[in-house]
Amino acid sequence: GKDGRMVYTVDMTNDSLMELDTVTGESKTYAIPGGKEPGTPDNPRKGPHSLEPDSDGNIWITLALSGQMAKFDINTKEFLQVSGHPERPRGAYPHSLRVDKNDVGWYTDAGTNSVFALDPSRDNEIREYRMLSRDQAVGGGRGESGGITPYGISIAPDGTVWASKLNGNRVVK
């Protein structure tokens, strides 16, 4: 957390976010609205996967199973959920996430061949950046191996966004 006291993590199979107070040892579980009730045998519906704080300390989360993005407000303890795709009610599988110095959330979508940018300062506008397809990404006489799955993502100190492709043997800038 922003204050260095709270630690946050997600539980993908229980559709929840957990908050741990490192001073008192107290922990709380917050069920993501529309997801399964934590601790029940139901199947997860939201699938929180990756989380990152913004400059205010709020926690942004990829909801891989529902194709959405969520923000957990650390003050009100409420969730805001938005689509993970700019033109559809849901993305395919929002996966890894990083928040840049302008609070734009950059994330890979493992079910598409794209990186997305969610800009809270523009009413949560989402922009899509398509990666090269398997047959376009040819180097040394061969294309990508088995996959085109956007996976990891990071932001360099100069603001450049870098992503990797699982099984694709590619790094994308």
Short mmCIF file of N, CA and C in Angstrom, two decimals:
data_model
loop_
_atom_site.label_atom_id
_atom_site.label_comp_id
_atom_site.label_asym_id
_atom_site.label_seq_id
_atom_site.Cartn_x
_atom_site.Cartn_y
_atom_site.Cartn_z
N GLY A 1 0.81 -1.19 0.00
CA GLY A 1 0.00 0.00 0.00
C GLY A 1 0.86 1.25 0.00
N LYS A 2 0.24 2.35 -0.31
CA LYS A 2 0.93 3.64 -0.40
C LYS A 2 1.60 4.03 0.91
N ASP A 3 0.99 3.67 2.03
CA ASP A 3 1.54 4.05 3.33
C ASP A 3 2.63 3.09 3.81
N GLY A 4 2.89 2.02 3.07
CA GLY A 4 3.90 1.05 3.46
C GLY A 4 3.43 0.13 4.57
N ARG A 5 2.22 0.31 5.01
CA ARG A 5 1.67 -0.51 6.10
C ARG A 5 0.80 -1.64 5.58
N MET A 6 -0.01 -1.35 4.59
CA MET A 6 -0.94 -2.34 4.06
C MET A 6 -0.32 -3.11 2.91
N VAL A 7 -0.64 -4.40 2.86
CA VAL A 7 -0.23 -5.27 1.76
C VAL A 7 -1.51 -5.81 1.13
N TYR A 8 -1.53 -5.83 -0.19
CA TYR A 8 -2.70 -6.32 -0.91
C TYR A 8 -2.32 -7.50 -1.77
N THR A 9 -3.24 -8.44 -1.89
CA THR A 9 -3.07 -9.58 -2.78
C THR A 9 -4.46 -10.00 -3.27
N VAL A 10 -4.48 -10.78 -4.35
CA VAL A 10 -5.75 -11.27 -4.87
C VAL A 10 -5.82 -12.78 -4.71
N ASP A 11 -7.03 -13.29 -4.67
CA ASP A 11 -7.28 -14.73 -4.64
C ASP A 11 -8.15 -15.02 -5.87
N MET A 12 -7.50 -15.56 -6.89
CA MET A 12 -8.17 -15.77 -8.17
C MET A 12 -9.35 -16.75 -8.05
N THR A 13 -9.20 -17.81 -7.26
CA THR A 13 -10.26 -18.81 -7.17
C THR A 13 -11.40 -18.39 -6.25
N ASN A 14 -11.20 -17.36 -5.44
CA ASN A 14 -12.25 -16.87 -4.56
C ASN A 14 -12.78 -15.50 -4.94
N ASP A 15 -12.38 -14.99 -6.13
CA ASP A 15 -12.88 -13.70 -6.61
C ASP A 15 -12.80 -12.62 -5.53
N SER A 16 -11.61 -12.48 -4.94
CA SER A 16 -11.49 -11.53 -3.84
C SER A 16 -10.13 -10.85 -3.80
N LEU A 17 -10.11 -9.74 -3.08
CA LEU A 17 -8.90 -8.99 -2.77
C LEU A 17 -8.71 -9.08 -1.27
N MET A 18 -7.48 -9.29 -0.84
CA MET A 18 -7.19 -9.32 0.58
C MET A 18 -6.29 -8.15 0.95
N GLU A 19 -6.50 -7.65 2.15
CA GLU A 19 -5.74 -6.53 2.69
C GLU A 19 -5.15 -6.98 4.03
N LEU A 20 -3.84 -6.83 4.20
CA LEU A 20 -3.16 -7.20 5.43
C LEU A 20 -2.52 -5.96 6.04
N ASP A 21 -2.85 -5.69 7.28
CA ASP A 21 -2.22 -4.61 8.02
C ASP A 21 -0.96 -5.20 8.66
N THR A 22 0.20 -4.76 8.19
CA THR A 22 1.46 -5.35 8.65
C THR A 22 1.82 -4.95 10.08
N VAL A 23 1.16 -3.95 10.63
CA VAL A 23 1.43 -3.54 12.00
C VAL A 23 0.59 -4.35 12.99
N THR A 24 -0.71 -4.47 12.71
CA THR A 24 -1.60 -5.16 13.65
C THR A 24 -1.76 -6.65 13.32
N GLY A 25 -1.44 -7.03 12.07
CA GLY A 25 -1.64 -8.42 11.65
C GLY A 25 -3.06 -8.71 11.22
N GLU A 26 -3.95 -7.70 11.31
CA GLU A 26 -5.34 -7.88 10.92
C GLU A 26 -5.44 -8.01 9.41
N SER A 27 -6.27 -8.95 8.94
CA SER A 27 -6.49 -9.09 7.50
C SER A 27 -7.99 -9.04 7.21
N LYS A 28 -8.30 -8.53 6.03
CA LYS A 28 -9.69 -8.43 5.59
C LYS A 28 -9.77 -8.96 4.17
N THR A 29 -10.89 -9.59 3.85
CA THR A 29 -11.15 -10.08 2.50
C THR A 29 -12.31 -9.28 1.93
N TYR A 30 -12.13 -8.80 0.70
CA TYR A 30 -13.17 -8.04 0.01
C TYR A 30 -13.61 -8.82 -1.22
N ALA A 31 -14.87 -9.24 -1.24
CA ALA A 31 -15.42 -9.97 -2.37
C ALA A 31 -15.62 -9.00 -3.53
N ILE A 32 -15.20 -9.39 -4.71
CA ILE A 32 -15.40 -8.56 -5.89
C ILE A 32 -16.85 -8.72 -6.35
N PRO A 33 -17.59 -7.61 -6.45
CA PRO A 33 -19.00 -7.70 -6.84
C PRO A 33 -19.18 -8.46 -8.16
N GLY A 34 -20.18 -9.35 -8.17
CA GLY A 34 -20.45 -10.17 -9.34
C GLY A 34 -19.66 -11.45 -9.37
N GLY A 35 -18.73 -11.60 -8.44
CA GLY A 35 -17.94 -12.82 -8.36
C GLY A 35 -18.57 -13.81 -7.40
N LYS A 36 -17.89 -14.94 -7.25
CA LYS A 36 -18.40 -15.94 -6.31
C LYS A 36 -18.20 -15.45 -4.88
N GLU A 37 -18.95 -15.98 -3.98
CA GLU A 37 -18.77 -15.67 -2.56
C GLU A 37 -17.52 -16.41 -2.09
N PRO A 38 -16.52 -15.67 -1.56
CA PRO A 38 -15.30 -16.34 -1.12
C PRO A 38 -15.58 -17.48 -0.14
N GLY A 39 -14.86 -18.59 -0.34
CA GLY A 39 -14.99 -19.73 0.54
C GLY A 39 -16.06 -20.73 0.15
N THR A 40 -16.86 -20.40 -0.85
CA THR A 40 -17.88 -21.34 -1.30
C THR A 40 -17.30 -22.25 -2.38
N PRO A 41 -17.94 -23.38 -2.66
CA PRO A 41 -17.40 -24.28 -3.69
C PRO A 41 -17.73 -23.85 -5.13
N ASP A 42 -18.39 -22.71 -5.30
CA ASP A 42 -18.74 -22.24 -6.64
C ASP A 42 -17.48 -21.98 -7.47
N ASN A 43 -17.67 -21.96 -8.78
CA ASN A 43 -16.56 -21.61 -9.67
C ASN A 43 -16.36 -20.10 -9.68
N PRO A 44 -15.11 -19.66 -9.78
CA PRO A 44 -14.86 -18.21 -9.85
C PRO A 44 -15.45 -17.62 -11.13
N ARG A 45 -15.88 -16.36 -11.05
CA ARG A 45 -16.46 -15.68 -12.22
C ARG A 45 -15.66 -14.45 -12.63
N LYS A 46 -14.86 -13.91 -11.73
CA LYS A 46 -14.08 -12.70 -12.03
C LYS A 46 -12.61 -13.01 -12.29
N GLY A 47 -12.01 -13.86 -11.49
CA GLY A 47 -10.63 -14.27 -11.69
C GLY A 47 -9.61 -13.16 -11.57
N PRO A 48 -9.55 -12.45 -10.43
CA PRO A 48 -8.54 -11.41 -10.30
C PRO A 48 -7.14 -12.02 -10.44
N HIS A 49 -6.30 -11.36 -11.22
CA HIS A 49 -5.00 -11.95 -11.53
C HIS A 49 -3.83 -11.07 -11.13
N SER A 50 -3.77 -9.87 -11.66
CA SER A 50 -2.64 -8.97 -11.44
C SER A 50 -3.15 -7.71 -10.76
N LEU A 51 -2.34 -7.12 -9.89
CA LEU A 51 -2.76 -5.90 -9.21
C LEU A 51 -1.60 -4.93 -9.11
N GLU A 52 -1.95 -3.65 -9.16
CA GLU A 52 -0.95 -2.57 -9.09
C GLU A 52 -1.59 -1.34 -8.44
N PRO A 53 -0.86 -0.64 -7.59
CA PRO A 53 -1.39 0.59 -7.02
C PRO A 53 -1.22 1.77 -7.98
N ASP A 54 -2.13 2.74 -7.88
CA ASP A 54 -1.94 4.00 -8.61
C ASP A 54 -1.30 5.01 -7.64
N SER A 55 -1.14 6.24 -8.06
CA SER A 55 -0.44 7.22 -7.22
C SER A 55 -1.22 7.59 -5.96
N ASP A 56 -2.53 7.35 -5.95
CA ASP A 56 -3.34 7.60 -4.75
C ASP A 56 -3.37 6.39 -3.82
N GLY A 57 -2.76 5.29 -4.24
CA GLY A 57 -2.76 4.07 -3.44
C GLY A 57 -3.91 3.13 -3.74
N ASN A 58 -4.84 3.55 -4.63
CA ASN A 58 -5.93 2.66 -5.02
C ASN A 58 -5.34 1.49 -5.81
N ILE A 59 -6.00 0.35 -5.75
CA ILE A 59 -5.48 -0.87 -6.36
C ILE A 59 -6.25 -1.19 -7.63
N TRP A 60 -5.53 -1.24 -8.77
CA TRP A 60 -6.09 -1.66 -10.05
C TRP A 60 -5.85 -3.16 -10.20
N ILE A 61 -6.84 -3.86 -10.76
CA ILE A 61 -6.80 -5.32 -10.84
C ILE A 61 -7.27 -5.78 -12.21
N THR A 62 -6.55 -6.75 -12.80
CA THR A 62 -7.08 -7.41 -14.00
C THR A 62 -8.03 -8.51 -13.53
N LEU A 63 -9.20 -8.56 -14.13
CA LEU A 63 -10.19 -9.60 -13.84
C LEU A 63 -10.20 -10.53 -15.05
N ALA A 64 -9.31 -11.51 -15.02
CA ALA A 64 -9.03 -12.34 -16.19
C ALA A 64 -10.26 -13.11 -16.68
N LEU A 65 -11.03 -13.68 -15.79
CA LEU A 65 -12.15 -14.53 -16.23
C LEU A 65 -13.33 -13.75 -16.77
N SER A 66 -13.57 -12.55 -16.26
CA SER A 66 -14.71 -11.76 -16.75
C SER A 66 -14.30 -10.75 -17.81
N GLY A 67 -12.99 -10.68 -18.13
CA GLY A 67 -12.54 -9.76 -19.17
C GLY A 67 -12.66 -8.31 -18.79
N GLN A 68 -12.55 -8.00 -17.51
CA GLN A 68 -12.74 -6.64 -17.02
C GLN A 68 -11.48 -6.14 -16.30
N MET A 69 -11.52 -4.86 -16.00
CA MET A 69 -10.54 -4.21 -15.12
C MET A 69 -11.32 -3.68 -13.93
N ALA A 70 -10.66 -3.65 -12.78
CA ALA A 70 -11.32 -3.14 -11.58
C ALA A 70 -10.38 -2.21 -10.83
N LYS A 71 -10.97 -1.27 -10.12
CA LYS A 71 -10.23 -0.41 -9.20
C LYS A 71 -10.85 -0.56 -7.83
N PHE A 72 -9.98 -0.84 -6.84
CA PHE A 72 -10.42 -0.91 -5.45
C PHE A 72 -10.00 0.38 -4.78
N ASP A 73 -10.99 1.15 -4.32
CA ASP A 73 -10.73 2.42 -3.65
C ASP A 73 -10.34 2.11 -2.20
N ILE A 74 -9.11 2.42 -1.82
CA ILE A 74 -8.63 2.06 -0.49
C ILE A 74 -9.30 2.84 0.63
N ASN A 75 -9.98 3.94 0.31
CA ASN A 75 -10.67 4.72 1.33
C ASN A 75 -12.11 4.25 1.53
N THR A 76 -12.85 4.07 0.43
CA THR A 76 -14.25 3.66 0.53
C THR A 76 -14.41 2.14 0.58
N LYS A 77 -13.35 1.40 0.19
CA LYS A 77 -13.38 -0.07 0.14
C LYS A 77 -14.39 -0.57 -0.88
N GLU A 78 -14.61 0.23 -1.94
CA GLU A 78 -15.54 -0.15 -3.00
C GLU A 78 -14.79 -0.41 -4.29
N PHE A 79 -15.39 -1.22 -5.15
CA PHE A 79 -14.82 -1.58 -6.44
C PHE A 79 -15.52 -0.83 -7.56
N LEU A 80 -14.76 -0.38 -8.53
CA LEU A 80 -15.26 0.11 -9.81
C LEU A 80 -14.82 -0.92 -10.84
N GLN A 81 -15.75 -1.38 -11.70
CA GLN A 81 -15.39 -2.35 -12.73
C GLN A 81 -15.72 -1.78 -14.10
N VAL A 82 -14.79 -1.97 -15.04
CA VAL A 82 -14.99 -1.51 -16.41
C VAL A 82 -14.58 -2.63 -17.35
N SER A 83 -15.05 -2.56 -18.59
CA SER A 83 -14.67 -3.55 -19.59
C SER A 83 -13.17 -3.53 -19.80
N GLY A 84 -12.61 -4.66 -20.20
CA GLY A 84 -11.19 -4.73 -20.50
C GLY A 84 -10.89 -4.47 -21.97
N HIS A 85 -11.91 -4.10 -22.76
CA HIS A 85 -11.73 -3.87 -24.19
C HIS A 85 -12.48 -2.60 -24.58
N PRO A 86 -11.89 -1.77 -25.46
CA PRO A 86 -12.53 -0.49 -25.79
C PRO A 86 -13.82 -0.60 -26.59
N GLU A 87 -14.02 -1.71 -27.30
CA GLU A 87 -15.19 -1.80 -28.18
C GLU A 87 -16.16 -2.91 -27.81
N ARG A 88 -15.89 -3.63 -26.74
CA ARG A 88 -16.76 -4.74 -26.35
C ARG A 88 -17.08 -4.66 -24.86
N PRO A 89 -18.15 -5.32 -24.45
CA PRO A 89 -18.50 -5.29 -23.03
C PRO A 89 -17.48 -5.99 -22.14
N ARG A 90 -16.60 -6.80 -22.75
CA ARG A 90 -15.57 -7.45 -21.96
C ARG A 90 -14.36 -7.73 -22.84
N GLY A 91 -13.20 -7.83 -22.22
CA GLY A 91 -12.00 -8.26 -22.91
C GLY A 91 -11.96 -9.77 -22.95
N ALA A 92 -10.87 -10.33 -23.43
CA ALA A 92 -10.77 -11.77 -23.51
C ALA A 92 -10.19 -12.35 -22.20
N TYR A 93 -8.99 -11.91 -21.80
CA TYR A 93 -8.34 -12.43 -20.60
C TYR A 93 -7.28 -11.44 -20.14
N PRO A 94 -7.69 -10.28 -19.59
CA PRO A 94 -6.71 -9.32 -19.09
C PRO A 94 -5.77 -10.03 -18.11
N HIS A 95 -4.47 -9.88 -18.33
CA HIS A 95 -3.51 -10.71 -17.61
C HIS A 95 -2.59 -9.90 -16.69
N SER A 96 -1.52 -9.37 -17.23
CA SER A 96 -0.53 -8.66 -16.41
C SER A 96 -0.73 -7.16 -16.53
N LEU A 97 -0.41 -6.44 -15.46
CA LEU A 97 -0.75 -5.02 -15.35
C LEU A 97 0.40 -4.23 -14.73
N ARG A 98 0.60 -3.02 -15.26
CA ARG A 98 1.50 -2.04 -14.64
C ARG A 98 0.83 -0.68 -14.77
N VAL A 99 1.04 0.19 -13.79
CA VAL A 99 0.49 1.55 -13.81
C VAL A 99 1.65 2.51 -13.98
N ASP A 100 1.55 3.41 -14.97
CA ASP A 100 2.65 4.34 -15.24
C ASP A 100 2.56 5.59 -14.34
N LYS A 101 3.51 6.50 -14.50
CA LYS A 101 3.59 7.69 -13.64
C LYS A 101 2.40 8.63 -13.83
N ASN A 102 1.63 8.47 -14.91
CA ASN A 102 0.42 9.27 -15.14
C ASN A 102 -0.85 8.53 -14.73
N ASP A 103 -0.68 7.42 -14.03
CA ASP A 103 -1.78 6.57 -13.56
C ASP A 103 -2.53 5.86 -14.68
N VAL A 104 -1.93 5.75 -15.85
CA VAL A 104 -2.50 4.95 -16.93
C VAL A 104 -2.15 3.49 -16.66
N GLY A 105 -3.15 2.63 -16.68
CA GLY A 105 -2.94 1.20 -16.48
C GLY A 105 -2.68 0.52 -17.81
N TRP A 106 -1.51 -0.10 -17.92
CA TRP A 106 -1.12 -0.84 -19.13
C TRP A 106 -1.22 -2.32 -18.82
N TYR A 107 -1.91 -3.08 -19.69
CA TYR A 107 -2.05 -4.50 -19.40
C TYR A 107 -2.07 -5.32 -20.68
N THR A 108 -1.59 -6.55 -20.54
CA THR A 108 -1.67 -7.51 -21.63
C THR A 108 -3.00 -8.22 -21.53
N ASP A 109 -3.49 -8.71 -22.67
CA ASP A 109 -4.69 -9.52 -22.70
C ASP A 109 -4.30 -10.84 -23.34
N ALA A 110 -4.21 -11.89 -22.53
CA ALA A 110 -3.72 -13.18 -23.00
C ALA A 110 -4.66 -13.84 -24.00
N GLY A 111 -5.87 -13.32 -24.17
CA GLY A 111 -6.81 -13.89 -25.13
C GLY A 111 -6.86 -13.13 -26.45
N THR A 112 -6.05 -12.08 -26.57
CA THR A 112 -5.96 -11.33 -27.82
C THR A 112 -4.49 -11.20 -28.16
N ASN A 113 -4.20 -10.45 -29.16
CA ASN A 113 -2.80 -10.19 -29.53
C ASN A 113 -2.52 -8.71 -29.34
N SER A 114 -2.87 -8.21 -28.14
CA SER A 114 -2.82 -6.77 -27.90
C SER A 114 -2.34 -6.42 -26.50
N VAL A 115 -1.88 -5.18 -26.39
CA VAL A 115 -1.64 -4.51 -25.12
C VAL A 115 -2.67 -3.40 -25.05
N PHE A 116 -3.21 -3.14 -23.87
CA PHE A 116 -4.22 -2.11 -23.69
C PHE A 116 -3.75 -1.06 -22.69
N ALA A 117 -4.27 0.15 -22.83
CA ALA A 117 -4.00 1.24 -21.90
C ALA A 117 -5.34 1.79 -21.41
N LEU A 118 -5.54 1.79 -20.09
CA LEU A 118 -6.76 2.31 -19.48
C LEU A 118 -6.39 3.62 -18.80
N ASP A 119 -7.04 4.72 -19.23
CA ASP A 119 -6.69 6.05 -18.74
C ASP A 119 -7.80 6.61 -17.85
N PRO A 120 -7.63 6.56 -16.53
CA PRO A 120 -8.66 7.09 -15.62
C PRO A 120 -8.92 8.59 -15.79
N SER A 121 -7.92 9.35 -16.26
CA SER A 121 -8.12 10.79 -16.42
C SER A 121 -9.01 11.11 -17.63
N ARG A 122 -9.31 10.10 -18.45
CA ARG A 122 -10.18 10.26 -19.62
C ARG A 122 -11.40 9.38 -19.51
N ASP A 123 -12.00 9.39 -18.32
CA ASP A 123 -13.22 8.61 -18.06
C ASP A 123 -12.99 7.12 -18.34
N ASN A 124 -11.85 6.61 -17.93
CA ASN A 124 -11.47 5.20 -18.09
C ASN A 124 -11.46 4.75 -19.56
N GLU A 125 -11.06 5.66 -20.42
CA GLU A 125 -10.90 5.33 -21.84
C GLU A 125 -9.85 4.23 -21.99
N ILE A 126 -10.13 3.29 -22.88
CA ILE A 126 -9.21 2.19 -23.15
C ILE A 126 -8.75 2.27 -24.60
N ARG A 127 -7.42 2.19 -24.78
CA ARG A 127 -6.84 2.15 -26.13
C ARG A 127 -6.20 0.79 -26.34
N GLU A 128 -6.32 0.29 -27.55
CA GLU A 128 -5.75 -1.02 -27.90
C GLU A 128 -4.54 -0.82 -28.79
N TYR A 129 -3.48 -1.56 -28.51
CA TYR A 129 -2.27 -1.56 -29.31
C TYR A 129 -2.03 -2.99 -29.78
N ARG A 130 -2.32 -3.23 -31.07
CA ARG A 130 -2.18 -4.57 -31.63
C ARG A 130 -0.70 -4.91 -31.83
N MET A 131 -0.35 -6.13 -31.49
CA MET A 131 1.00 -6.63 -31.73
C MET A 131 1.04 -7.28 -33.11
N LEU A 132 2.24 -7.50 -33.59
CA LEU A 132 2.38 -8.20 -34.87
C LEU A 132 1.80 -9.60 -34.75
N SER A 133 1.19 -10.08 -35.84
CA SER A 133 0.66 -11.44 -35.84
C SER A 133 1.80 -12.43 -36.02
N ARG A 134 1.50 -13.70 -35.85
CA ARG A 134 2.52 -14.74 -35.95
C ARG A 134 3.26 -14.68 -37.28
N ASP A 135 2.53 -14.49 -38.40
CA ASP A 135 3.18 -14.47 -39.71
C ASP A 135 3.84 -13.13 -40.02
N GLN A 136 3.50 -12.07 -39.29
CA GLN A 136 4.17 -10.79 -39.46
C GLN A 136 5.47 -10.73 -38.67
N ALA A 137 5.52 -11.43 -37.55
CA ALA A 137 6.67 -11.38 -36.66
C ALA A 137 7.68 -12.45 -37.08
N VAL A 138 8.43 -12.14 -38.12
CA VAL A 138 9.39 -13.11 -38.64
C VAL A 138 10.79 -12.54 -38.49
N GLY A 139 11.66 -13.30 -37.88
CA GLY A 139 13.05 -12.88 -37.70
C GLY A 139 13.95 -14.08 -37.91
N GLY A 140 15.03 -13.90 -38.60
CA GLY A 140 15.94 -15.01 -38.85
C GLY A 140 15.30 -16.11 -39.67
N GLY A 141 14.31 -15.73 -40.49
CA GLY A 141 13.68 -16.72 -41.37
C GLY A 141 12.57 -17.53 -40.74
N ARG A 142 12.20 -17.24 -39.49
CA ARG A 142 11.11 -18.02 -38.91
C ARG A 142 10.17 -17.11 -38.13
N GLY A 143 8.94 -17.51 -38.05
CA GLY A 143 7.94 -16.74 -37.32
C GLY A 143 7.93 -17.14 -35.86
N GLU A 144 6.88 -16.74 -35.17
CA GLU A 144 6.75 -17.09 -33.77
C GLU A 144 6.54 -18.59 -33.64
N SER A 145 6.90 -19.12 -32.49
CA SER A 145 6.67 -20.54 -32.25
C SER A 145 5.18 -20.76 -32.04
N GLY A 146 4.78 -21.54 -31.13
CA GLY A 146 3.38 -21.92 -30.97
C GLY A 146 2.42 -20.85 -30.57
N GLY A 147 2.84 -19.82 -29.86
CA GLY A 147 1.84 -18.93 -29.30
C GLY A 147 1.97 -17.48 -29.69
N ILE A 148 0.87 -16.77 -29.52
CA ILE A 148 0.85 -15.32 -29.72
C ILE A 148 0.35 -14.65 -28.46
N THR A 149 0.51 -15.30 -27.33
CA THR A 149 -0.11 -14.87 -26.09
C THR A 149 0.64 -13.74 -25.41
N PRO A 150 0.11 -12.50 -25.42
CA PRO A 150 0.71 -11.42 -24.64
C PRO A 150 0.67 -11.81 -23.16
N TYR A 151 1.79 -11.62 -22.47
CA TYR A 151 1.88 -12.15 -21.12
C TYR A 151 2.38 -11.11 -20.12
N GLY A 152 3.68 -11.00 -19.94
CA GLY A 152 4.23 -10.05 -18.98
C GLY A 152 4.31 -8.65 -19.55
N ILE A 153 4.36 -7.66 -18.65
CA ILE A 153 4.45 -6.27 -19.08
C ILE A 153 5.21 -5.47 -18.03
N SER A 154 5.94 -4.45 -18.47
CA SER A 154 6.65 -3.57 -17.55
C SER A 154 6.80 -2.20 -18.20
N ILE A 155 7.11 -1.22 -17.37
CA ILE A 155 7.30 0.14 -17.86
C ILE A 155 8.70 0.59 -17.46
N ALA A 156 9.48 0.99 -18.45
CA ALA A 156 10.84 1.45 -18.21
C ALA A 156 10.82 2.82 -17.56
N PRO A 157 11.92 3.23 -16.92
CA PRO A 157 11.97 4.56 -16.28
C PRO A 157 11.65 5.71 -17.23
N ASP A 158 11.92 5.54 -18.54
CA ASP A 158 11.61 6.61 -19.49
C ASP A 158 10.16 6.58 -19.98
N GLY A 159 9.34 5.65 -19.43
CA GLY A 159 7.93 5.56 -19.80
C GLY A 159 7.63 4.59 -20.92
N THR A 160 8.65 3.99 -21.52
CA THR A 160 8.43 3.02 -22.58
C THR A 160 7.79 1.76 -22.01
N VAL A 161 6.78 1.26 -22.72
CA VAL A 161 6.08 0.05 -22.30
C VAL A 161 6.68 -1.14 -23.03
N TRP A 162 7.02 -2.17 -22.27
CA TRP A 162 7.58 -3.41 -22.81
C TRP A 162 6.67 -4.57 -22.41
N ALA A 163 6.48 -5.51 -23.33
CA ALA A 163 5.66 -6.69 -23.04
C ALA A 163 6.35 -7.92 -23.64
N SER A 164 6.00 -9.06 -23.10
CA SER A 164 6.52 -10.32 -23.64
C SER A 164 5.35 -11.16 -24.13
N LYS A 165 5.69 -12.13 -25.00
CA LYS A 165 4.68 -13.03 -25.54
C LYS A 165 5.03 -14.46 -25.13
N LEU A 166 4.16 -15.08 -24.37
CA LEU A 166 4.34 -16.45 -23.93
C LEU A 166 4.41 -17.37 -25.14
N ASN A 167 5.40 -18.20 -25.20
CA ASN A 167 5.62 -19.15 -26.29
C ASN A 167 5.87 -18.48 -27.64
N GLY A 168 5.95 -17.18 -27.67
CA GLY A 168 6.15 -16.50 -28.93
C GLY A 168 7.60 -16.08 -29.17
N ASN A 169 8.42 -16.25 -28.15
CA ASN A 169 9.82 -15.84 -28.25
C ASN A 169 9.94 -14.40 -28.71
N ARG A 170 9.10 -13.52 -28.16
CA ARG A 170 9.10 -12.12 -28.58
C ARG A 170 9.04 -11.19 -27.37
N VAL A 171 9.72 -10.08 -27.50
CA VAL A 171 9.58 -8.95 -26.59
C VAL A 171 9.08 -7.80 -27.44
N VAL A 172 8.09 -7.08 -26.95
CA VAL A 172 7.43 -6.03 -27.71
C VAL A 172 7.63 -4.69 -27.02
N LYS A 173 7.93 -3.66 -27.80
CA LYS A 173 8.10 -2.30 -27.27
C LYS A 173 7.01 -1.41 -27.84
#
